Amino acid sequence: MRRVTILGATGSIGQNTIDLIDRNRDAYQVVALTGGRNIERLARDAIRLGAEVAVTAHDDLLDDLRAALGQSGVAAAAGAEALTEAAARPADWVMSAIIGAAGLRPGLAALEQGTTLALANKETLVAAGALVMQTARSKGGTIIPVDSEHSAVFQALGGEDMASVERVILTASGGAFRDWPIEKLRSATPEQAATHPNWDMGQRITIDSASMFNKALEVIEAREFFGLAPDQIEVLIHPESMVHALVGHVDGGILAHLGAPDMRHAIGYALHWPERAPLPVERLDLAKLGQLTFRAPDMARYPALDLARQVMERGGLAGAAFNAAKERALDGFIAGHISFTDMADVVGRVLDRIEARPGHIDAPFTLDNVLQMDHLARYEADNVMAERQ
Ligand code: NDP
Ligand code: MG
């Protein structure tokens, strides 16, 4: 039996992962499930799957979790340290599906034990790519990307030598406001931004899809994971979300990965890698689809893409600053403090302010420095947003 742990089990990716494990329950021993505020779901799944331990990120919810687990025999734990300890429990496969920078420490703890890490938490690579890749290398761990575009690139590469890769093209649906008049974006509400044309995902990543901050993170993620230069990564709007990514080789040939927009495809690929197994996803009927369309992204509509370029060119800890500032700006938008279009503005200003503090972005790439940069960027984002009110 394979020992598996799911970090972020109560979320959208976590639940899809559980769906796949549930279909072949005898093949897996569930080590740890972690969640945040959704104690009922966490306890229900932990009991059902016979997990060794269930962990909530929030100390104040430990009693609730204990009560919900009752006499089931599943151990309960809470807090950031407990999350990291859960990730460090011996396991053959760990799904990293916590949202945001909170996933960094647990993800690193899983890699420290040299396991296979299925990485949905893209923020881990954006904030600390060099550290994460180095940890995987030095501890003999393997990272399999779960973000659909990166899983698609990984699959299209098929183990081919990166030296023959000229460029990688990540597709983007364009999000909720793809066809809105650009002047209207200022007045977009969080509810409007949280509806995705094709994918069913968590609220935060869905809003990030509308602003293309999600794609901005993904461009940086691709650079870190595949070791590409910034100008080797392109973004293409593809409203149907059937082609997830394309890999262009030096001979001009392009290999694409297609599939229905269902995250169980990328999750299942990572779960079964290096083999392939049947997955309960819709099969594409290309004749019925008739056509697939593509267009270049309008950079005025999606300023986050330009910010990603700046971050990649700047290097160092700029990714950690970018991710943290984005998370705070998104909090500000969801809370109604800033407008949809203010988010990119806030992030751009935070990057400028941090750049103006000598030595910060070029500090050595240690976990402490990444976390310090994360704090600093959140602090500056709060300042910038407070000044606007
Ligand atoms: P969700 O918001 O649906 O779920 C997030 C999970 O993280 C939940 O289990 C949540 O717990 C938990 N969580 C929230 N805050 C914290 C915290 N501070 N510490 C520890 N755990 C926390 O997110 P998604 O499943 O949509 O996304 C998860 C990751 O996967 C993200 O990095 C996202 O970018 C990436 N991803 C997601 C895709 C998708 O289809 N959803 C596609 C590609 C990538 P609770 O809900 O109990 O509070
Ligand atoms: Mg993606």
Coordinates of C-alpha atoms and ligand atoms in Angstrom, one line a residue:
M1 CA 0.0 0.0 0.0
R2 CA 1.2 3.5 -0.8
R3 CA 1.4 5.9 2.1
V4 CA -0.2 9.2 1.1
T5 CA -0.6 12.6 2.8
I6 CA -2.9 15.4 1.5
L7 CA -2.0 19.0 2.6
G8 CA -5.0 21.2 2.0
A9 CA -7.4 18.2 1.9
T10 CA -10.5 20.3 2.5
G11 CA -10.0 22.5 -0.5
S12 CA -10.8 22.1 -4.2
I13 CA -7.6 20.3 -5.2
G14 CA -7.7 18.3 -1.9
Q15 CA -11.2 17.1 -2.5
N16 CA -10.4 16.1 -6.1
T17 CA -7.4 14.1 -4.8
I18 CA -9.6 12.4 -2.2
D19 CA -12.1 11.5 -5.0
L20 CA -9.3 9.7 -6.9
I21 CA -8.0 7.9 -3.8
D22 CA -11.5 6.9 -2.8
R23 CA -12.0 5.0 -6.1
N24 CA -9.1 2.7 -5.3
R25 CA -9.0 2.9 -1.5
D26 CA -7.3 -0.5 -0.9
A27 CA -4.2 0.8 -2.7
Y28 CA -3.6 3.6 -0.2
Q29 CA -2.8 4.1 3.4
V30 CA -3.7 7.7 4.3
V31 CA -1.1 9.2 6.7
A32 CA -2.2 12.7 7.3
L33 CA -5.0 15.0 6.1
T34 CA -4.7 18.8 6.8
G35 CA -7.2 21.6 6.5
G36 CA -8.0 25.0 7.8
R37 CA -11.4 26.1 9.0
N38 CA -13.5 23.4 7.5
I39 CA -13.4 21.1 10.5
E40 CA -16.4 19.1 9.6
R41 CA -15.1 18.1 6.2
L42 CA -11.6 17.4 7.6
A43 CA -12.9 15.1 10.3
R44 CA -15.4 13.4 8.0
D45 CA -12.7 12.5 5.4
A46 CA -10.1 11.6 8.0
I47 CA -12.5 9.1 9.6
R48 CA -13.8 7.8 6.3
L49 CA -10.3 7.3 4.9
G50 CA -8.8 6.0 8.2
A51 CA -6.1 8.6 8.4
E52 CA -3.5 8.4 11.1
V53 CA -3.8 12.1 11.9
A54 CA -6.0 15.1 11.0
V55 CA -4.5 18.6 11.4
T56 CA -6.1 22.0 11.3
A57 CA -3.9 25.1 10.6
H58 CA -5.7 27.0 13.4
D59 CA -4.8 26.4 17.1
D60 CA -8.1 27.7 18.3
L61 CA -10.0 24.9 16.4
L62 CA -8.2 22.0 18.0
D63 CA -11.0 21.3 20.5
D64 CA -13.6 21.3 17.7
L65 CA -11.4 18.9 15.7
R66 CA -11.0 16.6 18.6
A67 CA -14.8 16.6 19.2
A68 CA -15.5 16.0 15.5
L69 CA -13.1 13.0 15.5
G70 CA -14.6 11.6 18.6
Q71 CA -13.6 8.0 19.3
S72 CA -12.6 7.3 15.7
G73 CA -8.9 6.7 16.6
V74 CA -7.7 9.4 14.2
A75 CA -5.2 11.7 16.1
A76 CA -5.9 15.4 16.1
A77 CA -3.4 18.3 15.9
A78 CA -3.4 22.0 15.2
G79 CA -1.2 24.9 14.3
A80 CA 1.6 25.7 11.8
E81 CA 4.1 23.4 13.5
A82 CA 1.7 20.5 13.5
L83 CA 1.2 21.0 9.7
T84 CA 4.9 20.8 9.1
E85 CA 5.2 17.7 11.3
A86 CA 2.3 16.1 9.4
A87 CA 4.1 16.8 6.1
A88 CA 7.3 15.2 7.5
R89 CA 5.6 11.9 8.5
P90 CA 7.0 9.1 6.3
A91 CA 4.9 8.9 3.2
D92 CA 5.5 7.8 -0.4
W93 CA 3.4 10.6 -1.9
V94 CA 2.4 14.0 -0.6
M95 CA -0.1 16.4 -2.2
S96 CA 0.8 20.0 -1.6
A97 CA -2.6 21.8 -2.0
I98 CA -2.6 24.4 0.7
I99 CA -3.5 27.8 -0.7
G100 CA -0.9 30.6 -0.6
A101 CA 2.5 31.0 1.0
A102 CA 1.3 29.0 4.0
G103 CA 2.0 25.9 1.9
L104 CA 5.8 26.6 1.7
R105 CA 7.0 25.2 5.0
P106 CA 4.9 22.0 4.9
G107 CA 5.9 21.5 1.2
L108 CA 9.6 21.8 2.1
A109 CA 9.2 19.4 5.1
A110 CA 7.7 16.8 2.7
L111 CA 10.7 17.3 0.3
E112 CA 13.1 17.0 3.2
Q113 CA 12.0 13.4 3.6
G114 CA 12.9 12.7 0.0
T115 CA 9.3 11.8 -1.0
T116 CA 7.4 12.5 -4.2
L117 CA 5.7 15.9 -3.9
A118 CA 2.7 16.5 -6.1
L119 CA 2.8 20.3 -6.2
A120 CA -0.4 22.2 -6.7
N121 CA 0.7 25.0 -4.4
K122 CA 2.4 27.2 -7.1
E123 CA 3.2 29.8 -4.5
T124 CA 5.9 27.5 -3.1
L125 CA 7.9 27.8 -6.4
V126 CA 7.1 31.5 -6.9
A127 CA 8.3 32.5 -3.5
A128 CA 11.2 30.1 -3.0
G129 CA 11.9 28.2 -6.3
A130 CA 15.6 28.0 -5.9
L131 CA 15.3 26.6 -2.3
V132 CA 12.6 24.2 -3.2
M133 CA 14.3 22.7 -6.3
Q134 CA 17.6 22.5 -4.3
T135 CA 15.9 20.7 -1.4
A136 CA 14.4 18.2 -3.8
R137 CA 17.7 17.6 -5.5
S138 CA 19.7 17.2 -2.3
K139 CA 17.2 15.0 -0.5
G140 CA 16.5 12.8 -3.5
G141 CA 12.8 13.9 -3.7
T142 CA 10.8 14.3 -6.8
I143 CA 8.4 17.1 -7.6
I144 CA 5.5 16.4 -10.0
P145 CA 3.6 19.5 -11.1
V146 CA -0.1 19.5 -10.6
D147 CA -0.9 22.9 -11.9
S148 CA -2.7 21.9 -15.2
E149 CA -0.4 23.9 -17.5
H150 CA 2.8 22.6 -15.8
S151 CA 1.5 19.0 -15.8
A152 CA 0.8 19.5 -19.5
V153 CA 4.3 20.8 -20.2
F154 CA 5.8 17.9 -18.1
Q155 CA 3.7 15.4 -20.1
A156 CA 4.4 17.0 -23.5
L157 CA 8.2 16.9 -22.7
G158 CA 8.0 13.2 -22.1
G159 CA 11.4 13.3 -20.5
E160 CA 13.0 14.9 -23.5
D161 CA 16.2 17.0 -23.0
M162 CA 15.4 20.6 -22.0
A163 CA 18.2 21.7 -24.3
S164 CA 16.0 21.0 -27.3
V165 CA 13.2 23.2 -25.9
E166 CA 12.9 26.6 -27.5
R167 CA 9.8 27.9 -25.7
V168 CA 6.9 26.9 -23.6
I169 CA 3.5 28.3 -24.2
L170 CA 1.0 28.4 -21.2
T171 CA -2.6 28.8 -22.2
A172 CA -5.1 30.9 -20.2
S173 CA -8.8 31.0 -20.4
G174 CA -8.8 34.8 -19.9
G175 CA -11.0 34.5 -16.8
A176 CA -14.3 35.9 -15.9
F177 CA -13.7 39.4 -17.5
R178 CA -12.1 38.2 -20.8
D179 CA -14.8 39.9 -22.9
W180 CA -15.7 42.8 -20.6
P181 CA -15.0 46.4 -21.8
I182 CA -11.7 47.3 -20.2
E183 CA -13.2 50.5 -18.6
K184 CA -15.7 48.3 -16.7
L185 CA -13.0 46.3 -14.9
R186 CA -12.7 49.0 -12.2
S187 CA -16.2 48.3 -10.9
A188 CA -15.9 44.5 -11.0
T189 CA -17.0 42.8 -7.7
P190 CA -15.4 39.8 -6.0
E191 CA -18.5 37.8 -6.7
Q192 CA -18.2 38.5 -10.4
A193 CA -14.5 37.8 -10.4
A194 CA -15.1 34.4 -8.6
T195 CA -16.9 32.8 -11.5
H196 CA -14.7 30.9 -13.9
P197 CA -15.8 30.2 -17.5
N198 CA -14.4 26.7 -17.6
W199 CA -12.7 25.5 -14.4
D200 CA -14.3 24.8 -11.0
M201 CA -11.6 25.9 -8.5
G202 CA -11.3 27.6 -5.1
Q203 CA -12.4 31.2 -4.8
R204 CA -9.0 32.8 -4.6
I205 CA -7.4 31.2 -7.6
T206 CA -10.6 31.9 -9.6
I207 CA -10.3 35.6 -8.9
D208 CA -6.6 35.4 -9.7
S209 CA -7.6 33.9 -13.1
A210 CA -9.8 36.9 -13.8
S211 CA -6.9 39.3 -13.0
M212 CA -4.3 36.9 -14.6
F213 CA -2.3 37.0 -11.4
N214 CA -2.7 33.3 -11.6
K215 CA -1.0 33.2 -15.0
A216 CA 1.6 35.6 -13.7
L217 CA 2.4 33.1 -10.9
E218 CA 2.4 30.3 -13.4
V219 CA 4.9 31.9 -15.7
I220 CA 7.3 32.3 -12.7
E221 CA 6.5 28.7 -11.6
A222 CA 7.4 27.4 -15.1
R223 CA 10.7 29.3 -15.1
E224 CA 11.6 27.8 -11.7
F225 CA 10.4 24.3 -12.3
F226 CA 11.7 23.8 -15.9
G227 CA 14.7 26.1 -15.6
L228 CA 13.6 28.3 -18.5
A229 CA 14.7 31.9 -19.3
P230 CA 12.0 34.5 -19.0
D231 CA 11.7 35.0 -22.8
Q232 CA 11.2 31.3 -23.4
I233 CA 7.8 31.4 -21.7
E234 CA 4.8 32.7 -23.6
V235 CA 1.1 33.1 -22.6
L236 CA -1.7 32.5 -25.0
I237 CA -5.4 33.1 -24.5
H238 CA -7.4 30.0 -25.3
P239 CA -11.0 30.5 -24.2
E240 CA -12.0 26.8 -24.5
S241 CA -9.3 25.6 -22.0
M242 CA -8.8 22.3 -23.8
V243 CA -5.1 22.8 -24.8
H244 CA -3.3 23.2 -21.4
A245 CA 0.2 24.0 -22.7
L246 CA 2.5 23.6 -25.7
V247 CA 6.2 22.9 -25.9
G248 CA 8.1 24.3 -28.9
H249 CA 11.3 22.6 -29.8
V250 CA 14.4 24.0 -31.6
D251 CA 13.3 22.2 -34.8
G252 CA 10.1 24.2 -34.9
G253 CA 7.9 21.3 -33.9
I254 CA 5.3 21.9 -31.2
L255 CA 3.9 19.3 -28.9
A256 CA 0.6 20.1 -27.1
H257 CA -1.3 18.5 -24.3
L258 CA -5.1 18.4 -24.5
G259 CA -7.7 17.3 -22.1
A260 CA -11.0 18.3 -20.6
P261 CA -10.7 21.0 -18.0
D262 CA -10.8 18.7 -14.9
M263 CA -8.1 18.9 -12.3
R264 CA -8.4 15.1 -11.7
H265 CA -6.4 14.7 -14.8
A266 CA -3.2 16.5 -13.5
I267 CA -3.8 15.1 -10.0
G268 CA -4.2 11.6 -11.3
Y269 CA -1.2 11.9 -13.5
A270 CA 0.9 12.9 -10.5
L271 CA -0.6 10.2 -8.4
H272 CA 0.3 7.4 -10.8
W273 CA 3.5 8.8 -12.2
P274 CA 5.7 7.4 -13.8
E275 CA 2.9 5.1 -15.0
R276 CA -0.5 6.1 -16.4
A277 CA -3.8 4.8 -15.1
P278 CA -7.4 5.1 -16.3
L279 CA -8.9 8.3 -14.9
P280 CA -12.6 9.3 -14.5
V281 CA -12.3 12.4 -16.7
E282 CA -14.4 13.3 -19.8
R283 CA -12.9 12.2 -23.1
L284 CA -12.6 15.0 -25.7
D285 CA -14.7 14.8 -28.8
L286 CA -12.7 17.1 -31.1
A287 CA -15.1 16.6 -34.0
K288 CA -17.9 17.8 -31.8
L289 CA -15.8 20.8 -30.5
G290 CA -15.2 21.7 -34.2
Q291 CA -12.6 24.4 -33.4
L292 CA -10.2 25.6 -30.8
T293 CA -9.3 29.3 -30.7
F294 CA -6.2 31.3 -29.6
R295 CA -5.3 34.9 -29.3
A296 CA -2.5 37.0 -27.8
P297 CA -3.2 38.5 -24.3
D298 CA -4.0 42.2 -24.2
M299 CA -1.3 43.5 -21.8
A300 CA -3.3 46.5 -20.9
R301 CA -6.1 44.3 -19.6
Y302 CA -3.7 42.0 -17.7
P303 CA -0.9 44.1 -16.1
A304 CA -0.1 41.2 -13.8
L305 CA 1.7 39.6 -16.8
D306 CA 4.1 42.5 -17.1
L307 CA 4.8 42.4 -13.3
A308 CA 5.7 38.7 -13.7
R309 CA 8.3 39.7 -16.3
Q310 CA 9.8 42.3 -14.0
V311 CA 9.9 39.8 -11.2
M312 CA 11.7 37.2 -13.3
E313 CA 14.2 39.8 -14.6
R314 CA 14.8 41.1 -11.1
G315 CA 15.4 37.6 -9.6
G316 CA 16.5 37.0 -6.0
L317 CA 13.7 37.3 -3.5
A318 CA 11.4 39.3 -5.8
G319 CA 9.2 36.3 -6.3
A320 CA 8.5 36.1 -2.6
A321 CA 7.6 39.8 -2.5
F322 CA 5.4 39.5 -5.5
N323 CA 3.5 36.5 -4.2
A324 CA 2.9 38.0 -0.7
A325 CA 1.9 41.4 -2.1
K326 CA -0.5 39.7 -4.4
E327 CA -2.0 37.7 -1.6
R328 CA -2.6 40.9 0.5
A329 CA -4.0 42.8 -2.5
L330 CA -6.4 40.0 -3.1
D331 CA -7.4 40.0 0.6
G332 CA -8.0 43.8 0.1
F333 CA -10.1 43.3 -3.0
I334 CA -12.2 40.5 -1.4
A335 CA -12.8 42.7 1.7
G336 CA -13.9 45.6 -0.5
H337 CA -11.0 47.9 0.4
I338 CA -9.6 48.2 -3.1
S339 CA -11.0 47.8 -6.6
F340 CA -10.2 44.9 -9.0
T341 CA -7.8 47.1 -11.0
D342 CA -6.1 48.4 -7.9
M343 CA -4.6 45.0 -7.2
A344 CA -1.9 45.2 -9.9
D345 CA -1.2 48.8 -8.9
V346 CA -0.7 47.8 -5.2
V347 CA 1.6 44.9 -6.1
G348 CA 3.6 47.2 -8.5
R349 CA 4.1 49.8 -5.7
V350 CA 5.1 47.2 -3.2
L351 CA 7.8 45.9 -5.5
D352 CA 9.1 49.5 -6.1
R353 CA 9.2 50.1 -2.3
I354 CA 11.1 46.9 -1.6
E355 CA 13.5 47.6 -4.4
A356 CA 14.2 51.0 -2.8
R357 CA 15.4 49.2 0.4
P358 CA 18.9 48.2 -0.5
G359 CA 20.0 44.6 0.1
H360 CA 16.5 43.1 0.7
I361 CA 15.8 41.4 -2.7
D362 CA 19.4 40.3 -3.0
A363 CA 19.6 38.7 0.4
P364 CA 20.8 35.1 0.4
F365 CA 18.1 32.6 -0.6
T366 CA 17.4 31.0 2.8
L367 CA 14.0 30.0 4.2
D368 CA 14.3 32.7 6.9
N369 CA 15.0 35.4 4.3
V370 CA 12.1 34.2 2.1
L371 CA 9.7 34.4 5.1
Q372 CA 11.1 37.8 6.1
M373 CA 10.5 39.1 2.6
D374 CA 7.0 37.7 2.7
H375 CA 6.3 39.6 5.9
L376 CA 7.8 42.8 4.6
A377 CA 5.8 42.7 1.3
R378 CA 2.6 42.1 3.3
Y379 CA 3.4 45.0 5.6
E380 CA 4.1 47.3 2.6
A381 CA 1.0 46.1 0.8
D382 CA -1.1 47.1 3.9
N383 CA 0.6 50.5 3.9
V384 CA 0.0 51.1 0.2
M385 CA -3.7 50.1 0.6
A386 CA -4.1 52.2 3.8
E387 CA -2.7 55.3 2.0
R388 CA -5.3 54.9 -0.8
Q389 CA -8.3 55.1 1.5
Ligands
NDP1 P1 -8.9 26.1 -1.7 O1 -9.1 27.5 -1.2 O2 -10.1 25.4 -2.3 O3 -8.3 25.2 -0.6 C1 -7.2 25.6 0.1 C2 -6.8 24.6 1.2 O4 -5.8 25.1 2.1 C3 -8.0 24.2 2.1 O5 -7.8 22.9 2.6 C4 -7.8 25.2 3.2 O6 -8.5 24.8 4.4 C5 -6.4 25.2 3.4 N1 -5.9 26.5 4.0 C6 -6.3 27.7 3.8 N2 -5.6 28.6 4.5 C7 -4.6 27.9 5.1 C8 -3.5 28.2 6.0 N3 -3.3 29.4 6.4 N4 -2.7 27.2 6.4 C9 -3.0 25.9 6.1 N5 -4.0 25.5 5.3 C10 -4.8 26.5 4.8 O7 -7.7 26.2 -2.8 P2 -7.5 25.3 -4.1 O8 -7.7 23.9 -3.8 O9 -8.2 26.0 -5.2 O10 -6.0 25.6 -4.4 C11 -4.9 25.0 -3.6 C12 -3.6 25.2 -4.3 O11 -3.6 24.6 -5.6 C13 -3.3 26.7 -4.5 O12 -1.9 26.9 -4.4 C14 -3.7 26.9 -6.0 O13 -3.0 28.0 -6.6 C15 -3.4 25.6 -6.6 N6 -4.1 25.2 -7.8 C16 -5.5 25.0 -7.7 C17 -6.2 24.7 -8.8 C18 -7.7 24.4 -8.7 O14 -8.3 23.8 -9.6 N7 -8.3 24.7 -7.6 C19 -5.6 24.5 -10.1 C20 -4.2 24.7 -10.1 C21 -3.5 25.1 -9.0 P3 -10.1 25.2 4.8 O15 -10.8 25.3 3.5 O16 -10.5 24.1 5.7 O17 -10.0 26.5 5.5
MG2 MG -3.1 26.5 -13.8

